[in-house]
PDB file of C-alpha atoms in Angstrom:
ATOM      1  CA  UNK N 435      89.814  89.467  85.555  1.00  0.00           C
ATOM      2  CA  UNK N 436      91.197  89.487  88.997  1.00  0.00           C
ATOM      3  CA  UNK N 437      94.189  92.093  90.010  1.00  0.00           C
ATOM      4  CA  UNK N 438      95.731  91.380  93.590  1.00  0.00           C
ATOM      5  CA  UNK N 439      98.164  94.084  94.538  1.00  0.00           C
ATOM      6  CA  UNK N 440     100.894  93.647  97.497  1.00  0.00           C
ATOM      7  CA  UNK N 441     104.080  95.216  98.738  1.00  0.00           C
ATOM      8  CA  UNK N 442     102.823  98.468 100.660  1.00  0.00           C
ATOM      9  CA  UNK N 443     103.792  99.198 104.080  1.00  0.00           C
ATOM     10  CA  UNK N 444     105.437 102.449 105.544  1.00  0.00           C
ATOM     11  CA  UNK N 445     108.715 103.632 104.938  1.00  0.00           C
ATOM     12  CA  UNK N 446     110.760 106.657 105.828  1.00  0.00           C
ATOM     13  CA  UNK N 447     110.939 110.306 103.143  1.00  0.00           C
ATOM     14  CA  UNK N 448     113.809 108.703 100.719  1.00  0.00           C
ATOM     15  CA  UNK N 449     113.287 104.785 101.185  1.00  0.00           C
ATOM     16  CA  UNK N 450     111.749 102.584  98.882  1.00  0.00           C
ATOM     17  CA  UNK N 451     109.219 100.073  98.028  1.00  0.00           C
ATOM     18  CA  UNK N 452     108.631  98.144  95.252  1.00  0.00           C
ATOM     19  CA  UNK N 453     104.256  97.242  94.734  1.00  0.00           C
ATOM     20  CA  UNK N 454     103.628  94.016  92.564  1.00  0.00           C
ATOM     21  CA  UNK N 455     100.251  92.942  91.091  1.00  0.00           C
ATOM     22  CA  UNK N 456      99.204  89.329  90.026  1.00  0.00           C
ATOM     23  CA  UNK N 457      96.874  89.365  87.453  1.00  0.00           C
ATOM     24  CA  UNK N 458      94.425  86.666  86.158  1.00  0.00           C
ATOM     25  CA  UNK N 459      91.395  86.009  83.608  1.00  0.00           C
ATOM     26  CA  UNK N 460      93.527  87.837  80.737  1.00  0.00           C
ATOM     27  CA  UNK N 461      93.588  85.960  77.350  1.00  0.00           C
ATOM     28  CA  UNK N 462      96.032  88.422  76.293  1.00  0.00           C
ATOM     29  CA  UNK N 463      99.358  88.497  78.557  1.00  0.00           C
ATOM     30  CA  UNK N 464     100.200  91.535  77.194  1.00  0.00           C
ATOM     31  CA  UNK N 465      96.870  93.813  78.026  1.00  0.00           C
ATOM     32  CA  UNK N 466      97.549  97.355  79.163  1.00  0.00           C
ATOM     33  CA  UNK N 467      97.572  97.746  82.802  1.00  0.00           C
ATOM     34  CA  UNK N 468      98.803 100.470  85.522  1.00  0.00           C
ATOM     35  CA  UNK N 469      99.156 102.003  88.638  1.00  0.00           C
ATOM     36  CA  UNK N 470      96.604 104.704  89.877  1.00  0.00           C
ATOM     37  CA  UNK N 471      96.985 106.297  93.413  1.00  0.00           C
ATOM     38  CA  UNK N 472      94.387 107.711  95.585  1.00  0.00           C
ATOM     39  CA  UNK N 473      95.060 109.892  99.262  1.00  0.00           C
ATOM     40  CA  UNK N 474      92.496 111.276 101.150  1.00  0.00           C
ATOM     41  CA  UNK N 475      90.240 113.939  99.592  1.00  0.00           C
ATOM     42  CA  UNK N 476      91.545 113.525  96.069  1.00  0.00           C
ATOM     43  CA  UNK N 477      90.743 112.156  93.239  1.00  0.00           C
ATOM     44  CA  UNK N 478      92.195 108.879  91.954  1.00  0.00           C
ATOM     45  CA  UNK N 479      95.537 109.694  89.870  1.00  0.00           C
ATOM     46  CA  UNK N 480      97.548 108.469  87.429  1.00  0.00           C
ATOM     47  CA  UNK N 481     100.622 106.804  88.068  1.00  0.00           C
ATOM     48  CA  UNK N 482     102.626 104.540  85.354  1.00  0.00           C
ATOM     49  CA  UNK N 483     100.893 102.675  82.907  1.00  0.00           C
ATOM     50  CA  UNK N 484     102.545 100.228  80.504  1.00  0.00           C
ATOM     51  CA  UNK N 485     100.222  99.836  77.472  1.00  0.00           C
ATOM     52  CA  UNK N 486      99.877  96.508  75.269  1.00  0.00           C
ATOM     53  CA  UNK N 487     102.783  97.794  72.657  1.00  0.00           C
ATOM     54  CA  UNK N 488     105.265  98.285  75.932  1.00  0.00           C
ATOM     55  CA  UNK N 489     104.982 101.981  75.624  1.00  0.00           C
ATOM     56  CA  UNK N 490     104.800 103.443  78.886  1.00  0.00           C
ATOM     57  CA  UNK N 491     103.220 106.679  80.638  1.00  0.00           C
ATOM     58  CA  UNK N 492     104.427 108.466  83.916  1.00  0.00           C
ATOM     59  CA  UNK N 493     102.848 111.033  86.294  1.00  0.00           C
ATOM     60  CA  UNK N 494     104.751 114.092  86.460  1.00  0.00           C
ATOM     61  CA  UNK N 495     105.300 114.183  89.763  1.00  0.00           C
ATOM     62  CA  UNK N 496     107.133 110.370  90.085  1.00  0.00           C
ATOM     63  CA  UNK N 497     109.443 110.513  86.940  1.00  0.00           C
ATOM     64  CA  UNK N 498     112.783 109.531  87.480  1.00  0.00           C
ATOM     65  CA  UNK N 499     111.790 108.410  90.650  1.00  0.00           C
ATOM     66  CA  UNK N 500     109.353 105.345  89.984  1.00  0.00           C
ATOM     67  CA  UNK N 501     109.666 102.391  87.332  1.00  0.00           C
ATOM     68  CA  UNK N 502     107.001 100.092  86.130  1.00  0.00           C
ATOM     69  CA  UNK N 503     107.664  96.778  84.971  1.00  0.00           C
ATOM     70  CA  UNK N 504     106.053  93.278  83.959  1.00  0.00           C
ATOM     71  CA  UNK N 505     106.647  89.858  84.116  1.00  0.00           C
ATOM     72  CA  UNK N 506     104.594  88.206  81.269  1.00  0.00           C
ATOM     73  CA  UNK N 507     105.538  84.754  82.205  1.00  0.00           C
ATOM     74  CA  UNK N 508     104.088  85.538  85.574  1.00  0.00           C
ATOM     75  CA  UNK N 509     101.234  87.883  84.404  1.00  0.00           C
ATOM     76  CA  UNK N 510     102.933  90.196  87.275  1.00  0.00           C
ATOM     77  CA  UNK N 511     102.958  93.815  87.091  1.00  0.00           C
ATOM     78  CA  UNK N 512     105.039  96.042  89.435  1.00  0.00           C
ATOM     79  CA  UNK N 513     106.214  99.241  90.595  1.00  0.00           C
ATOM     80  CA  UNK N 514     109.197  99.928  91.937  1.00  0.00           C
ATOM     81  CA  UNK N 515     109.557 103.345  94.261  1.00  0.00           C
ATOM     82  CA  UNK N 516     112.606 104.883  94.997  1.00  0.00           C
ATOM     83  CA  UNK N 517     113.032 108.326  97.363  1.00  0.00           C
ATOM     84  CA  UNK N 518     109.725 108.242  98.288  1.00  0.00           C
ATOM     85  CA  UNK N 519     108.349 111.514  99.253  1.00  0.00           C
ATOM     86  CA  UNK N 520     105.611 112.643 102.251  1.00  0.00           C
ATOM     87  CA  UNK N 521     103.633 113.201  98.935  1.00  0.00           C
ATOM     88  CA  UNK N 522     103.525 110.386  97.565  1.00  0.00           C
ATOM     89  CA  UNK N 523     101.596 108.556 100.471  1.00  0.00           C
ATOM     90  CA  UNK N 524      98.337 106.922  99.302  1.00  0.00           C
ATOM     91  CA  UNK N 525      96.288 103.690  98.785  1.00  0.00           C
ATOM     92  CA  UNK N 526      98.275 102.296  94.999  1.00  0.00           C
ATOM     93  CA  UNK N 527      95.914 100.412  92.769  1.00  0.00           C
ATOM     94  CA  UNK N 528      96.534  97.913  90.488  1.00  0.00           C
ATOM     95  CA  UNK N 529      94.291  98.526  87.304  1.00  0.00           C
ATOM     96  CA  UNK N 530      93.416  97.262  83.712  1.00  0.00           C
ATOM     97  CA  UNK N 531      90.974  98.878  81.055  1.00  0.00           C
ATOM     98  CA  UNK N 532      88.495  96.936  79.344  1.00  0.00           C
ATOM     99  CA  UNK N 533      90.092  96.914  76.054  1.00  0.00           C
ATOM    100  CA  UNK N 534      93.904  95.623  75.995  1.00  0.00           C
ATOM    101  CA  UNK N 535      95.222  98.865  74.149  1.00  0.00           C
ATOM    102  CA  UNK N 536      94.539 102.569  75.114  1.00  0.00           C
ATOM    103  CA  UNK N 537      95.807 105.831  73.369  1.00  0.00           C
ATOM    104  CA  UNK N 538      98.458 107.276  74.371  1.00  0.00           C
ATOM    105  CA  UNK N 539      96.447 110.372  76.076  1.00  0.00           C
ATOM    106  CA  UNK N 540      94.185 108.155  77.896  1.00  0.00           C
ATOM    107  CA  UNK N 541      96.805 105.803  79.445  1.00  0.00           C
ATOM    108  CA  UNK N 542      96.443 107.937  83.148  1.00  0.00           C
ATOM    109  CA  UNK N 543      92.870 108.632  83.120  1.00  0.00           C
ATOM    110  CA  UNK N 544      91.393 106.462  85.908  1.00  0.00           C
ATOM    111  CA  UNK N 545      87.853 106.586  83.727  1.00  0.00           C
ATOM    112  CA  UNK N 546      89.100 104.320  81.087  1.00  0.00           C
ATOM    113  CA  UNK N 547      89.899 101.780  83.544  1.00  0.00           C
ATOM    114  CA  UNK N 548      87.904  98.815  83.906  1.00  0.00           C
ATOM    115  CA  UNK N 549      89.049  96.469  86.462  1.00  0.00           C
ATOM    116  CA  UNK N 550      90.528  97.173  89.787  1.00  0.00           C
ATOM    117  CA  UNK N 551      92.697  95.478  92.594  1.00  0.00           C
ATOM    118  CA  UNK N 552      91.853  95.931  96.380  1.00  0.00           C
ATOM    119  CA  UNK N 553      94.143  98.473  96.652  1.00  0.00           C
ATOM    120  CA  UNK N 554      97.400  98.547  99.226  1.00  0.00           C
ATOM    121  CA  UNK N 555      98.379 101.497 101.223  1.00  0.00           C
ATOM    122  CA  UNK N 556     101.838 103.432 100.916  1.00  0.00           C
ATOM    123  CA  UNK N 557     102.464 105.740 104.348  1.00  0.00           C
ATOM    124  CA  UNK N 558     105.619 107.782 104.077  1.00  0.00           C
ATOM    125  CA  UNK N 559     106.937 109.745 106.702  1.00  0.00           C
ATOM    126  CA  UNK N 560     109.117 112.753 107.179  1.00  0.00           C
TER     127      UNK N 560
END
């Protein structure tokens, strides 16, 4: 499984930015996979996660702010930003678990996650 994540860049407190990831390897088009976040000296966070059954989990601290989507035709995932806070700046990864459905409490826990994309840094500024 391969997970190659683009779309970061900088942006000003308020703008947007929408993060895509093209996946490949999957049998199953329709495998759980998610956004995670990680700024320097924290841990690696939750962001949105769409499981296999197109239920979907948000962090806290982006609802009603952030959307996560996929294209199954184009085994694209993506995340779409919107008023973008200081906060909120941080290297986004792409991310898929090793098993194509998760439970509903383990959707943001980075531990259950298997696979990994390089990873593409967010900057926002005040």
């Amino acid at each position: 499984v391969q997970l190659v994540e683009s779309g970061g860049g900088s942006v000003q407190s308020g703008g947007s930015l929408r993060l895509s990831c093209a996946a490949s390897g999957y049998t199953d088009d329709r495998h759980c996979m998610g956004w995670f976040r990680q700024s320097p000296g924290k841990e690696r966070e939750g962001v949105a996660v769409v499981n296999s059954d197109g239920s979907i989990s948000y962090a806290d601290s982006v609802k009603d702010r952030f959307t996560i989507s996929r294209d199954n035709a184009k085994n694209t995932l993506y995340l779409q930003m919107n008023s973008l806070k200081p906060e909120d700046t941080a290297i986004y990864y792409c991310a898929a678990p090793g098993r194509p459905y998760l439970p509903q409490w383990l959707l943001l826990d980075a531990d259950e996650y298997k696979y990994w994309g390089q990873g593409t840094q967010v900057t926002v500024s005040s």
